[in-house]
Short mmCIF file of C-alpha atoms in Angstrom, two decimals:
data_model
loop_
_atom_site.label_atom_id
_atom_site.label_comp_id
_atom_site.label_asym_id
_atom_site.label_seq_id
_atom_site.Cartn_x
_atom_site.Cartn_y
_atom_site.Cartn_z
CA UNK A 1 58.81 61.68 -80.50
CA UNK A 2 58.35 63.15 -77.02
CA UNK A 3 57.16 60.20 -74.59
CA UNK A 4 58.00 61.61 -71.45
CA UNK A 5 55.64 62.47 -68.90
CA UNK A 6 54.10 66.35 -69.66
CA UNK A 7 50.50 66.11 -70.11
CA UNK A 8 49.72 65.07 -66.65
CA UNK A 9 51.41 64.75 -63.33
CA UNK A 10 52.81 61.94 -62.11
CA UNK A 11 50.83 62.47 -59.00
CA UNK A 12 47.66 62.76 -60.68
CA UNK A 13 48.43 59.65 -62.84
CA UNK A 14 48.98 57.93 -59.64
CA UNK A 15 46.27 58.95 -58.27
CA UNK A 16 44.17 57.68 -61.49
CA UNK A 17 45.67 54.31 -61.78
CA UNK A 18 44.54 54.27 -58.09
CA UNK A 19 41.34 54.82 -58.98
CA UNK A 20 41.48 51.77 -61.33
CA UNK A 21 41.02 54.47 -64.81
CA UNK A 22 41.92 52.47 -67.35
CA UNK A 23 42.03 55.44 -69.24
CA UNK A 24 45.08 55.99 -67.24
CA UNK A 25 47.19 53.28 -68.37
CA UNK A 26 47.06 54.55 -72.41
CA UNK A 27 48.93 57.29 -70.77
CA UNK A 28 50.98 55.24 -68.27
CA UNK A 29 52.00 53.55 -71.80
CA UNK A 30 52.85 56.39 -74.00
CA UNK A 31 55.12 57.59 -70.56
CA UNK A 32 57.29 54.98 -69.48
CA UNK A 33 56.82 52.55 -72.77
CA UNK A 34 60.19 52.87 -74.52
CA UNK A 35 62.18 52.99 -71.42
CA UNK A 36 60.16 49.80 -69.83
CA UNK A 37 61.29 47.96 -73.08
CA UNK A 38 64.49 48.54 -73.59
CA UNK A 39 65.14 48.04 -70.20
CA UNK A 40 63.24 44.22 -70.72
CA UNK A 41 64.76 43.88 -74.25
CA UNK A 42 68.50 44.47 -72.44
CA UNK A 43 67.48 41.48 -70.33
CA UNK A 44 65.66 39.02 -73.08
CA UNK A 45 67.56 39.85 -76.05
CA UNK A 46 64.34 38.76 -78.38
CA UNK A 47 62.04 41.46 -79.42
CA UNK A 48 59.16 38.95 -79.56
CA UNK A 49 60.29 37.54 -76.47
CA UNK A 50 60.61 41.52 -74.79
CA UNK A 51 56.88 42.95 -76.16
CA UNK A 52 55.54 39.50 -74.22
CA UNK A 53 57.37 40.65 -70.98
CA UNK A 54 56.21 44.23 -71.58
CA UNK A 55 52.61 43.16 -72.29
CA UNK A 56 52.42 40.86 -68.62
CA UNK A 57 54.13 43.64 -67.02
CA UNK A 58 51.88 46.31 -68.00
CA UNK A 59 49.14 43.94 -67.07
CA UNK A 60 50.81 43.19 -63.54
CA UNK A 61 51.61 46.74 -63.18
CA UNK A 62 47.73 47.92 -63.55
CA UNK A 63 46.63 44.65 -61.70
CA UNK A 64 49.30 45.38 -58.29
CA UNK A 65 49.11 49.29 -58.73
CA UNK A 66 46.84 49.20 -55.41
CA UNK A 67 50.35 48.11 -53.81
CA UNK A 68 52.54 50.79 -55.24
CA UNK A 69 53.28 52.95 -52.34
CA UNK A 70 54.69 56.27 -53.51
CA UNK A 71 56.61 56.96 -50.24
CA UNK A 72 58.45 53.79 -50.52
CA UNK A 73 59.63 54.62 -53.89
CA UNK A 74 59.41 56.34 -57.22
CA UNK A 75 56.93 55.08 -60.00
CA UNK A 76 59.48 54.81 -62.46
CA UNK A 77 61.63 52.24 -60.39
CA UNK A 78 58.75 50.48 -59.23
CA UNK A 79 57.57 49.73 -62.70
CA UNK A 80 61.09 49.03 -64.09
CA UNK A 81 61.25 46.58 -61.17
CA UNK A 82 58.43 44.88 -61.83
CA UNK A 83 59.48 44.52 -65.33
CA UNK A 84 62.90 43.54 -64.65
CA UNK A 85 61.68 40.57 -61.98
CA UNK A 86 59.72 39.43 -64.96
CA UNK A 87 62.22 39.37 -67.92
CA UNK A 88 64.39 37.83 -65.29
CA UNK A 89 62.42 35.17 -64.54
CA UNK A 90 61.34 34.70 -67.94
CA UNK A 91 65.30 34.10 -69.29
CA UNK A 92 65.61 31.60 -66.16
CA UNK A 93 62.83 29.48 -67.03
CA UNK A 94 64.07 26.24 -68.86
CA UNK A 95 62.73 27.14 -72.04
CA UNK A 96 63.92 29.88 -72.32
CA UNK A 97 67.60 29.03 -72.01
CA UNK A 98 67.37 26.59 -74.15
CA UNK A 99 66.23 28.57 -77.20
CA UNK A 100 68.85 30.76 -76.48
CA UNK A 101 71.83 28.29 -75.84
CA UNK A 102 73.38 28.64 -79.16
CA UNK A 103 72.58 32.56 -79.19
CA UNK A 104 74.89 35.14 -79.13
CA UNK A 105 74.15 38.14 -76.97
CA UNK A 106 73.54 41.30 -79.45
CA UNK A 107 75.26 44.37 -78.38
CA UNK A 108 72.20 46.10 -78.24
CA UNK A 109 71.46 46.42 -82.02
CA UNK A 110 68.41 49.00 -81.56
CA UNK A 111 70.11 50.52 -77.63
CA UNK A 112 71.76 53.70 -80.54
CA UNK A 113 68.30 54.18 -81.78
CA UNK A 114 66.38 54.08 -78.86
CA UNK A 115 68.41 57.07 -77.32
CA UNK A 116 66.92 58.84 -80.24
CA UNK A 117 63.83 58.57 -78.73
CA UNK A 118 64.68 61.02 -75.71
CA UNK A 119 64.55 64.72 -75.69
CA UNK A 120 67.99 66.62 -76.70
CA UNK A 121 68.46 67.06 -73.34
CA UNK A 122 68.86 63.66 -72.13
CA UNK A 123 72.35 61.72 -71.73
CA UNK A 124 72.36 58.99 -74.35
CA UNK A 125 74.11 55.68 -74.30
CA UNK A 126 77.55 56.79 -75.75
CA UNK A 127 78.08 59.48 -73.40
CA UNK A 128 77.27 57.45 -70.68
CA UNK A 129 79.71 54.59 -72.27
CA UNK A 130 82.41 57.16 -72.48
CA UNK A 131 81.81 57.97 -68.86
CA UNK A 132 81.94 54.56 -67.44
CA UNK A 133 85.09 52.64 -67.08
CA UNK A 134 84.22 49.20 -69.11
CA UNK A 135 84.57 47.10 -65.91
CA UNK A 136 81.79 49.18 -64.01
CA UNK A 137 80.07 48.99 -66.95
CA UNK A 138 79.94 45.23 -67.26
CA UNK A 139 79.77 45.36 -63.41
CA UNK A 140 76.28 47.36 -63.57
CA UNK A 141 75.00 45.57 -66.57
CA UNK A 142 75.40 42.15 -65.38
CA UNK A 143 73.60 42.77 -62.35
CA UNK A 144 70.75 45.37 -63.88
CA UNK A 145 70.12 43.20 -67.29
CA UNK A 146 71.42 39.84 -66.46
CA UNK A 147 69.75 40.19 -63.03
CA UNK A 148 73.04 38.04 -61.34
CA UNK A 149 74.28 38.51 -57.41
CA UNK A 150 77.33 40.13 -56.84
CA UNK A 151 78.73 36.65 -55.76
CA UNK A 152 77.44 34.98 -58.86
CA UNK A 153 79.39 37.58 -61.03
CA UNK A 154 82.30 37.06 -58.88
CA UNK A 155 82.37 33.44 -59.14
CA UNK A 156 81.53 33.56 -63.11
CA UNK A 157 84.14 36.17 -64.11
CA UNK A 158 86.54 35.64 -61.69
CA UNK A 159 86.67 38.93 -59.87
CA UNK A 160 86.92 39.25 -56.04
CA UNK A 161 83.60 39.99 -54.49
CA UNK A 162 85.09 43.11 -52.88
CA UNK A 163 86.26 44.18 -56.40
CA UNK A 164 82.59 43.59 -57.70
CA UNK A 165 80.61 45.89 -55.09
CA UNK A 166 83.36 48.64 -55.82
CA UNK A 167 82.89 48.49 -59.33
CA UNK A 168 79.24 48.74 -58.72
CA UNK A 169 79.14 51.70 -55.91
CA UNK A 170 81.67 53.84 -58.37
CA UNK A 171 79.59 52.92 -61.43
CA UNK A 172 76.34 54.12 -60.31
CA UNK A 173 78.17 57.35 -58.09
CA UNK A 174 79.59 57.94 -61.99
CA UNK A 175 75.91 57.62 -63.04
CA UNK A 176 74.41 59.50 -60.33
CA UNK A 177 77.22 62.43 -61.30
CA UNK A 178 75.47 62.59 -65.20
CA UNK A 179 71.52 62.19 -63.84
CA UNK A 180 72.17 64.94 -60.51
CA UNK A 181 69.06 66.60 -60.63
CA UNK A 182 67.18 64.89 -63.74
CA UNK A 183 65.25 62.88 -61.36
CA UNK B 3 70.28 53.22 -34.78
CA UNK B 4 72.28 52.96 -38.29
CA UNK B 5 74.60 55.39 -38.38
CA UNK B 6 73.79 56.90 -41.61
CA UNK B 7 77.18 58.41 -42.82
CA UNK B 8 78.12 54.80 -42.66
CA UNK B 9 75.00 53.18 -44.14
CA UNK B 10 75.29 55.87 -46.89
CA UNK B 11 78.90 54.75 -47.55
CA UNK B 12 78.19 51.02 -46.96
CA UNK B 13 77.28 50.69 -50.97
CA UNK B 14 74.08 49.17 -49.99
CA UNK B 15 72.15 51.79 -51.79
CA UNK B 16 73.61 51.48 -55.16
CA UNK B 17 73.26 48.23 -54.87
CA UNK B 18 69.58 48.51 -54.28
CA UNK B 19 69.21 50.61 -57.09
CA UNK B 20 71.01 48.25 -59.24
CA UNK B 21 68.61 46.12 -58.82
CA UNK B 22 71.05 43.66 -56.82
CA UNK B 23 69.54 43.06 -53.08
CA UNK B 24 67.28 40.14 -51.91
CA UNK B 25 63.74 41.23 -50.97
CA UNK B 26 64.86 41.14 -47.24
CA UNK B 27 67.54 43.16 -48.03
CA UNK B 28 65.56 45.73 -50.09
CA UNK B 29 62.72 46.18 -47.29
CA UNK B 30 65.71 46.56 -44.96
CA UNK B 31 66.86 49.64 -47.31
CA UNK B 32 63.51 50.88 -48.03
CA UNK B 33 62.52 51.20 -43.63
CA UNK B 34 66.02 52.88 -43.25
CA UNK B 35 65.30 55.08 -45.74
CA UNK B 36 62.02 56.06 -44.26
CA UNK B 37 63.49 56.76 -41.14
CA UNK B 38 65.58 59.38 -42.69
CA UNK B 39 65.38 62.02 -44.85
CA UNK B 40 69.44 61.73 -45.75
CA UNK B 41 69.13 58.10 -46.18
CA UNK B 42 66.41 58.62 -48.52
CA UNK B 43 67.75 61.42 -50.21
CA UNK B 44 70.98 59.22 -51.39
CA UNK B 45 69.37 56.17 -52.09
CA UNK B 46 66.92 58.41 -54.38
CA UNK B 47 69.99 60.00 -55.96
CA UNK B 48 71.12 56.02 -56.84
CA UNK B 49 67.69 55.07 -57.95
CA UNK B 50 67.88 58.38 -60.53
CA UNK B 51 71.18 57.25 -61.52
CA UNK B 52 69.94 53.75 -62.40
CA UNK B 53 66.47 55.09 -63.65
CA UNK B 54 68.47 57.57 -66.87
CA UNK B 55 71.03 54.39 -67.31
CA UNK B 56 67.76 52.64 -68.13
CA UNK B 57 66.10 55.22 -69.91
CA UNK B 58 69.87 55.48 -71.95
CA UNK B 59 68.58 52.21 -73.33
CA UNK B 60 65.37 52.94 -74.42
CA UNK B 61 63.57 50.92 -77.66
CA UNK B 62 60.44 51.91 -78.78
CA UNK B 63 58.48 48.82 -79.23
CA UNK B 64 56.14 47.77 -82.18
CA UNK B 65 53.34 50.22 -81.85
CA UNK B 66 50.61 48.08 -82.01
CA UNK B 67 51.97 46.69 -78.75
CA UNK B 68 50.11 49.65 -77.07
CA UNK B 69 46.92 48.16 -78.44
CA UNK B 70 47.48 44.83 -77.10
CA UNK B 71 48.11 45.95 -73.77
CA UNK B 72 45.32 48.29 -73.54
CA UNK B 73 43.02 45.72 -74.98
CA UNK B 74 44.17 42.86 -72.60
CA UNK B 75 43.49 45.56 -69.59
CA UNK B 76 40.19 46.56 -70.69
CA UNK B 77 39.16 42.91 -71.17
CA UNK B 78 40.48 41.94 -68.07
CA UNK B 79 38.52 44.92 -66.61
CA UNK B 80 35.33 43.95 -67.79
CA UNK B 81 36.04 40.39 -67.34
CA UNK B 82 35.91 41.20 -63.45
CA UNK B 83 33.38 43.83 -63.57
CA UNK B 84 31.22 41.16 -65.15
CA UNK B 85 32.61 38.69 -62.59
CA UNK B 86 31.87 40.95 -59.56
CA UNK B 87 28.41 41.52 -61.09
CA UNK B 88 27.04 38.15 -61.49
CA UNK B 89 29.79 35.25 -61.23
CA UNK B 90 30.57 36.33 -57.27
CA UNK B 91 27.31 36.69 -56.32
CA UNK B 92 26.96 33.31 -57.83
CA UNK B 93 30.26 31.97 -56.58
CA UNK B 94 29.07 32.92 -52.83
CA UNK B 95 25.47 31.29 -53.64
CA UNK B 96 27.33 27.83 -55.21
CA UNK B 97 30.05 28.00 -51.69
CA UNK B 98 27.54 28.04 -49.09
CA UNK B 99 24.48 26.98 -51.08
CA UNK B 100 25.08 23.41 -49.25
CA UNK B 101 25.31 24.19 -46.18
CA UNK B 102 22.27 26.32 -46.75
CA UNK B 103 20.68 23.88 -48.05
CA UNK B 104 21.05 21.56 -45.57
CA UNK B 105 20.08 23.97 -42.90
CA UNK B 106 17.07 24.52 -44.77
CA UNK B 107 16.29 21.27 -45.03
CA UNK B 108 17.36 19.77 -41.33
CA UNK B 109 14.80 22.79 -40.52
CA UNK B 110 12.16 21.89 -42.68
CA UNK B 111 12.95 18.03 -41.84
CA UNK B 112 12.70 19.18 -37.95
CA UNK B 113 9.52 21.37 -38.88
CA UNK B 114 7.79 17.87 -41.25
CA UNK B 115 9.04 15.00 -38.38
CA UNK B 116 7.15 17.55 -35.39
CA UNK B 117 3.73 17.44 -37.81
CA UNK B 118 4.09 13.78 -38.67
CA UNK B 119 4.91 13.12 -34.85
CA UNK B 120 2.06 14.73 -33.55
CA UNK B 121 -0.44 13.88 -36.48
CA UNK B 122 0.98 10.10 -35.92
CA UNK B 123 0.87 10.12 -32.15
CA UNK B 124 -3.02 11.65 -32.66
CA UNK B 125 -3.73 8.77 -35.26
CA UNK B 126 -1.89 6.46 -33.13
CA UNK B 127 -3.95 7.65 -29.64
CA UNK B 128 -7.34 7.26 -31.97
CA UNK B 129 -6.28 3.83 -33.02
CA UNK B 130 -5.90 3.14 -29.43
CA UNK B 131 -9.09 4.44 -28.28
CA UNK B 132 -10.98 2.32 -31.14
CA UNK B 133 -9.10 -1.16 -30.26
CA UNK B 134 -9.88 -0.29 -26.57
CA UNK B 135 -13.53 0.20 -27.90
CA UNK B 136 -13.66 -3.01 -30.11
CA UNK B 137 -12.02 -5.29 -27.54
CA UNK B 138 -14.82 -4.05 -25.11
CA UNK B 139 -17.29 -4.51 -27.76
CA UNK B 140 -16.07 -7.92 -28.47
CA UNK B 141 -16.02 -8.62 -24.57
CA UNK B 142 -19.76 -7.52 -24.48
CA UNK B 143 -20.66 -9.53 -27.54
CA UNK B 144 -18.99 -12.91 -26.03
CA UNK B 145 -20.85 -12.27 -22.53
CA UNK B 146 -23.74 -12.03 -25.03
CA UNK B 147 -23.03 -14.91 -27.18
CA UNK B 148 -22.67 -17.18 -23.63
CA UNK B 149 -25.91 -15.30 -21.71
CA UNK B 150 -27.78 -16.41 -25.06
CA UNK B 151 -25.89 -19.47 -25.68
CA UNK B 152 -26.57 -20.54 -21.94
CA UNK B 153 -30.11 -19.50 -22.59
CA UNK B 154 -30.51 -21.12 -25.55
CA UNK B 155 -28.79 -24.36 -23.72
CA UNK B 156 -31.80 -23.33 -20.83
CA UNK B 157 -34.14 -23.55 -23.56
CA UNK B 158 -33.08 -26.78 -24.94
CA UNK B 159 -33.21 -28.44 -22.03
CA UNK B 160 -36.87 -27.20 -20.84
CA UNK B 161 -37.83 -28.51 -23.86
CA UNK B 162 -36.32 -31.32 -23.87
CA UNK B 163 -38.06 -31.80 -20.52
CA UNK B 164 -41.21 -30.48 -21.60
CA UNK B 165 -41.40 -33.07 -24.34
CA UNK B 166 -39.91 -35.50 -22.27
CA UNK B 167 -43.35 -37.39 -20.77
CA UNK B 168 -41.18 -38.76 -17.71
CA UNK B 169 -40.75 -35.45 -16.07
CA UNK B 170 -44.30 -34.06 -14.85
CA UNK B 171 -44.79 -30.37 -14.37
CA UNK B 172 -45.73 -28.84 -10.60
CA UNK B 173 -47.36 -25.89 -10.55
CA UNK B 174 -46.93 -23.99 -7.78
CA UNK B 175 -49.26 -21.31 -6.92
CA UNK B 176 -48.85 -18.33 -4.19
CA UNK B 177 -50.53 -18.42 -1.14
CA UNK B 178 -52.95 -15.69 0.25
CA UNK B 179 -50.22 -13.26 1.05
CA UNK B 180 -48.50 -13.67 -2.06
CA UNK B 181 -51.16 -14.27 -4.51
CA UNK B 182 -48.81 -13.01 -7.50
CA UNK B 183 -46.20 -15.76 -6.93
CA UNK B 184 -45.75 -18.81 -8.75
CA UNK B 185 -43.25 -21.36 -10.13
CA UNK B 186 -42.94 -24.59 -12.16
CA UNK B 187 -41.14 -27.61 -10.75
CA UNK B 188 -40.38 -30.26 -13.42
CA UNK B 189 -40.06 -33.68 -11.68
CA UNK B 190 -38.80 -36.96 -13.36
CA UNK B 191 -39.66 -39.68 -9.97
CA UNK B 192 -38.13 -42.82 -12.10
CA UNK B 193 -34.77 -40.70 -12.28
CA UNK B 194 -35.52 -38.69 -8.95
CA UNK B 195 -34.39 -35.53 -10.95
CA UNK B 196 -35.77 -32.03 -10.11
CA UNK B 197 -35.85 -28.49 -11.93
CA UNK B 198 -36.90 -25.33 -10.94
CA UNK B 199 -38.84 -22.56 -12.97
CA UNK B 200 -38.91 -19.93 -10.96
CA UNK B 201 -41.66 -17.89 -12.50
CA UNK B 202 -42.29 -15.16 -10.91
CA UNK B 203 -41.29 -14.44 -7.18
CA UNK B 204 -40.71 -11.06 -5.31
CA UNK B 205 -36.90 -10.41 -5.40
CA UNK B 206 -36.05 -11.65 -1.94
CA UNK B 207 -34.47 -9.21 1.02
CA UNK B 208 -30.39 -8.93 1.39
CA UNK B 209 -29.60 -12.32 3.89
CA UNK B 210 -32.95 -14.10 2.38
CA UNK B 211 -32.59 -16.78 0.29
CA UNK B 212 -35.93 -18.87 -1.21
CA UNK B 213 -35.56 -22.84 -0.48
CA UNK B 214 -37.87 -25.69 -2.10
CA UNK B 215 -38.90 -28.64 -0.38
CA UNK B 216 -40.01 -31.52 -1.23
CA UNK B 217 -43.16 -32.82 0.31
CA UNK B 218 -44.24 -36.39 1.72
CA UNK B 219 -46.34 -37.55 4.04
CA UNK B 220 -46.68 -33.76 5.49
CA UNK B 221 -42.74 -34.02 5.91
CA UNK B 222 -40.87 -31.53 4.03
CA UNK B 223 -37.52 -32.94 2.56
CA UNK B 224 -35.15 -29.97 1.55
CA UNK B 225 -34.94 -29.62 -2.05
CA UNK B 226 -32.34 -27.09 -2.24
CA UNK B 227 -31.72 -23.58 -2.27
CA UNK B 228 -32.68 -21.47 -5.43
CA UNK B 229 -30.20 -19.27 -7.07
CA UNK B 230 -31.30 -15.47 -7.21
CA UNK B 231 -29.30 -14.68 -10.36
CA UNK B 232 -30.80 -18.15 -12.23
CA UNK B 233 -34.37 -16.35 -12.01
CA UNK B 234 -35.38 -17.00 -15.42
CA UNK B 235 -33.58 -20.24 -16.34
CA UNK B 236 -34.40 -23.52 -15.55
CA UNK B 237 -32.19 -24.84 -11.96
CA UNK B 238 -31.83 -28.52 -11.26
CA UNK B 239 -32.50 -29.34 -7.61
CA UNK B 240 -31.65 -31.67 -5.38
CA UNK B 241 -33.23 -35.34 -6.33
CA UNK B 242 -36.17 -36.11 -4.92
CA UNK B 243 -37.79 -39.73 -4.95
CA UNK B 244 -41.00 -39.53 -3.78
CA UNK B 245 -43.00 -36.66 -3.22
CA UNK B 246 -46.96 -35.21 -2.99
CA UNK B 247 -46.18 -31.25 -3.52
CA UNK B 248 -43.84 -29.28 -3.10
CA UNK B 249 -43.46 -25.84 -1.70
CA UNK B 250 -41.03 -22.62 -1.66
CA UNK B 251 -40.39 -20.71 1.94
CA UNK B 252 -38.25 -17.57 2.28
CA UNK B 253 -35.21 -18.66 4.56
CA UNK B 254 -32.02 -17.38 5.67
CA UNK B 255 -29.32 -17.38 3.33
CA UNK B 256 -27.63 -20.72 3.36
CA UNK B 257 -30.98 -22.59 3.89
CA UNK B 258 -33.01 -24.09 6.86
CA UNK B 259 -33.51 -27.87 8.23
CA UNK B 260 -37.21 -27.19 8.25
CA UNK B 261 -39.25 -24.56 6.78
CA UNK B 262 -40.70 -21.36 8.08
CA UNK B 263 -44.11 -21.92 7.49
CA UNK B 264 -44.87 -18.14 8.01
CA UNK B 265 -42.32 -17.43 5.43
CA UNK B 266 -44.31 -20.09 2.35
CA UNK B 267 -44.65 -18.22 -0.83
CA UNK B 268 -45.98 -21.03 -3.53
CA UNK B 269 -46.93 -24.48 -2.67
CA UNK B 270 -48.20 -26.81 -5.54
CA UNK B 271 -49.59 -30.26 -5.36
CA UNK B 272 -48.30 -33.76 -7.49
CA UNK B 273 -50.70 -34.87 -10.20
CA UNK B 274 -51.07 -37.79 -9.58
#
C-alpha cells in the first residue's frame, strides 16, 4: 500500500495542477489521500462526516491551486491547511455540534490502522505517543485537531497560558527530533 | 529587523505549524521567513514535524471516495469549460446588451427623427408653398367674382336702362379729327339722371382727363369728368335737366369751367 509520492515529482505535480491537468489530481489523490483524511477524520470524528470534508477540500484544493505559492510553503501543509480550516469550520457550524452533543470523542479507532498504511520506515502513532509527554500531547492535539487558541485551551483546561505555549514549543521540538530530515 | 535567534526561540514557529496563529499572525511568520533563510529553515523543520504527526494519523478512506472527487472535478471542469465557451460570451451579451441596445436605438432614433425632420420640414415647406398658392388663387378668383359681379351689376343696370323707355340714348359720334371715337349717353330728363358709355375713345395722355358737357342753348353745362379705369362700364354723371347734345372734350385732369373746343372728341345731338 505505498501512497507516497514516487511516480512523479512534487515539482512537476505542481507544476501540472498549475496547468489546471485534471489528470493531475488522480495523482494528487493517491499522494496525500490517507494523510489528508486522517488528519480531517482527527478533527470530525464521523467517517461520513470526514470523506465530505475530504471531497470539498480536494475540490477547493484544485479550484485555489492557482494561489498555492511554493515559496511560501510546502504542498503538503498547504493542503493539510486547507483541509483542516474546513473540518474546523465544519465541527463549528451549529449543526454540527449538535449531532455530536451526546457523542463521545473516539480515541482514534482506525489512527493504529492507518499507520499501517506508511512505508516501514515511517514513525507510527505509538512511537510518537511514547515520545510525547501526555500533556504536550493533548497540548498539540487540541490545537492541530480541535483547531482551539492557546487561550481557549487555557481557559477550558485550566492551564496557564504560559504553560500552554511551552507544552506546545517542546511538543513539536520532540516531533521535529523524530521527523529531522524526513521532510 | 527581527532578531532571528530570538524570533526562532519566540515559539512562534511551532505554533504556526501547529496550526495555532491568526491569518495576520501567519503572514507575519510566512514574510519573516522569506526574509531569511534561518528563519525559514526552522519554521520548515516545525512544519515537517507537524506534517509526519499528521501523516502518524493517517486513514485510508473508502476507496470509491477517489471516484467522487475526481468525478466532481472533472464535472466542475467541464461545467466551466462549457461556461467559458458559450454561457460568458452570453453572460457579457445579456450585461451590456441594454445599454447596447439603447445606444443602438437612441442612434437609430437620432438617425429616424433627422429623416422625419427633414422629410416633415420638406412636406411642411410644400404645404406652405401650396396654401400661399391657393390663398392667391382664391384672392384672384374674388377680384374675379367682384370685376364680374360689378360687371354683371353694369350689365343689369344698362339694361335696365335700355329697357327703361324714360332714359333716351345719345349717340355721340367723333368729329373730323377723331373719326373713330364714339360714346353713348343714356339720359332720363324727368329724373335729370345721366350715364356714360364710353365706347370707344383713344386712351387719353398722363394729366388729361375726358369731361362731358351738357349742352343748351349753345351753353355747355359740365357734366362731369369720366373715369379712365370705368372705360367699359356704364358711369352715372352729373344730372342734367335740360339739354340739346352733349359733347366730350379732352381737359386737364381735374376738369375745366368751359370746354376746349380744340380738344372735342364726340359730340351727339338730343332726339328730340
Amino acid at each position: 500500500m505505498s501512497r507516497e509520492p514516487q511516480n512523479i515529482s512534487e515539482e512537476e505535480l505542481v507544476a501540472r495542477l498549475r496547468e489546471g491537468d485534471t489528470k493531475a489530481v488522480s495523482q494528487l489523490y493517491d499522494m496525500y489521500n490517507a494523510a489528508l483524511y486522517g488528519v480531517v477524520l482527527q478533527i470530525v470524528k464521523v467517517e461520513e462526516t470526514a470523506e465530505d470534508v475530504l471531497q470539498e477540500a480536494f475540490v477547493k484544493i484544485w479550484n485555489s491551486f492557482p494561489s498555492y505559492d511554493a515559496s511560501k510553503g510546502r504542498l503538503f501543509t498547504w493542503m493539510i491547511n486547507v483541509c483542516r480550516n474546513l473540518a474546523i469550520d465544519k465541527i463549528r457550524s451549529k449543526q454540527h455540534r449538535v449531532s455530536l452533543k451526546t457523542r463521545e470523542i473516539p480515541a482514534s479507532p482506525r489512527a493504529d490502522m492507518g499507520s499501517d498504511s506508511f512505508k516501514p520506515e515511517h514513525i507510527g502513532l505509538r512511537e510518537i505517543t511514547e515520545a510525547l509527554n501526555p500533556d504536550q500531547k493533548l497540548i498539540i492535539d487540541l490545537m492541530y485537531f480541535e483547531g482551539l487558541t492557546q487561550s481557549e485551551i487555557a481557559d477550558e483546561y485550566q492551564i496557564p497560558l504560559g504553560t500552554v505555549k511551552t507544552r506546545a514549543r517542546s511538543a513539536i521540538k520532540v516531533l521535529a527530533k523524530m521527523f529531522k530530515g524526513r521532510g | 529587523m527581527v532578531n532571528q535567534e530570538e524570533y526562532i526561540a519566540s515559539g512562534i514557529l511551532e505554533l504556526y505549524a501547529a496550526g495555532a496563529l491568526s491569518p495576520a499572525e501567519q503572514q507575519e511568520v510566512e514574510q519573516v521567513a522569506a526574509a531569511s533563510p534561518e528563519v525559514r529553515y526552522a519554521l520548515d523543520e516545525a512544519l515537517v514535524a507537524m506534517e509526519g504527526y499528521a501523516r502518524a494519523h493517517a486513514v485510508t478512506p473508502n476507496p470509491a471516495l477517489k471516484n467522487r472527487i475526481i468525478q466532481q472535478i472533472e464535472d466542475q471542469q467541464l461545467e466551466r469549460e462549457a461556461m467559458a465557451a458559450e454561457v460568458r460570451p452570453l453572460y457579457g451579451e445579456q450585461e451590456s446588451s441594454p445599454y447596447k441596445w439603447m445606444f443602438a436605438a437612441s442612434i437609430t432614433l437620432f438617425l429616424l427623427s433627422g429623416v422625419l425632420s427633414f422629410y416633415f420640414y420638406s412636406r411642411w415647406q410644400t404645404a406652405e408653398n401650396r396654401l400661399a398658392q391657393a390663398e392667391a388663387q382664391e384672392q384672384l378668383l374674388a377680384q374675379n367674382f367682384n370685376t364680374v359681379s360689378q360687371r354683371v351689376a353694369q350689365q343689369e343696370r344698362l339694361v335696365r336702362l335700355l329697357r327703361d323707355e324714360n332714359y333716351r340714348p345719345v349717340k355721340l359720334q367723333g368729329v373730323e379729327a377723331h373719326p373713330e371715337a364714339n360714346a353713348i349717353v343714356y339720359w332720363n330728363p324727368s329724373q335729370q339722371n345721366v350715364f356714360i358709355d364710353q365706347g370707344q375713345l383713344p386712351a387719353p395722355p398722363a394729366g388729361r382727363q375726358y369731361q362731358l358737357w351738357a349742352l343748351l342753348d349753345g351753353k355747355p353745362i359740365d357734366a362731369g369728368m369720366l373715369q379712365q379705369d370705368a372705360q367699359a362700364n356704364l358711369q352715372q354723371m352729373k344730372q342734367v335737366g335740360a339739354a340739346q347734345a352733349f359733347a366730350i372734350t379732352l381737359e386737364p385732369e381735374g376738369g375745366s369751367v368751359n370746354p376746349t373746343m380744340e380738344q372735342l372728341y364726340v359730340l351727339g345731338e338730343v332726339q328730340s
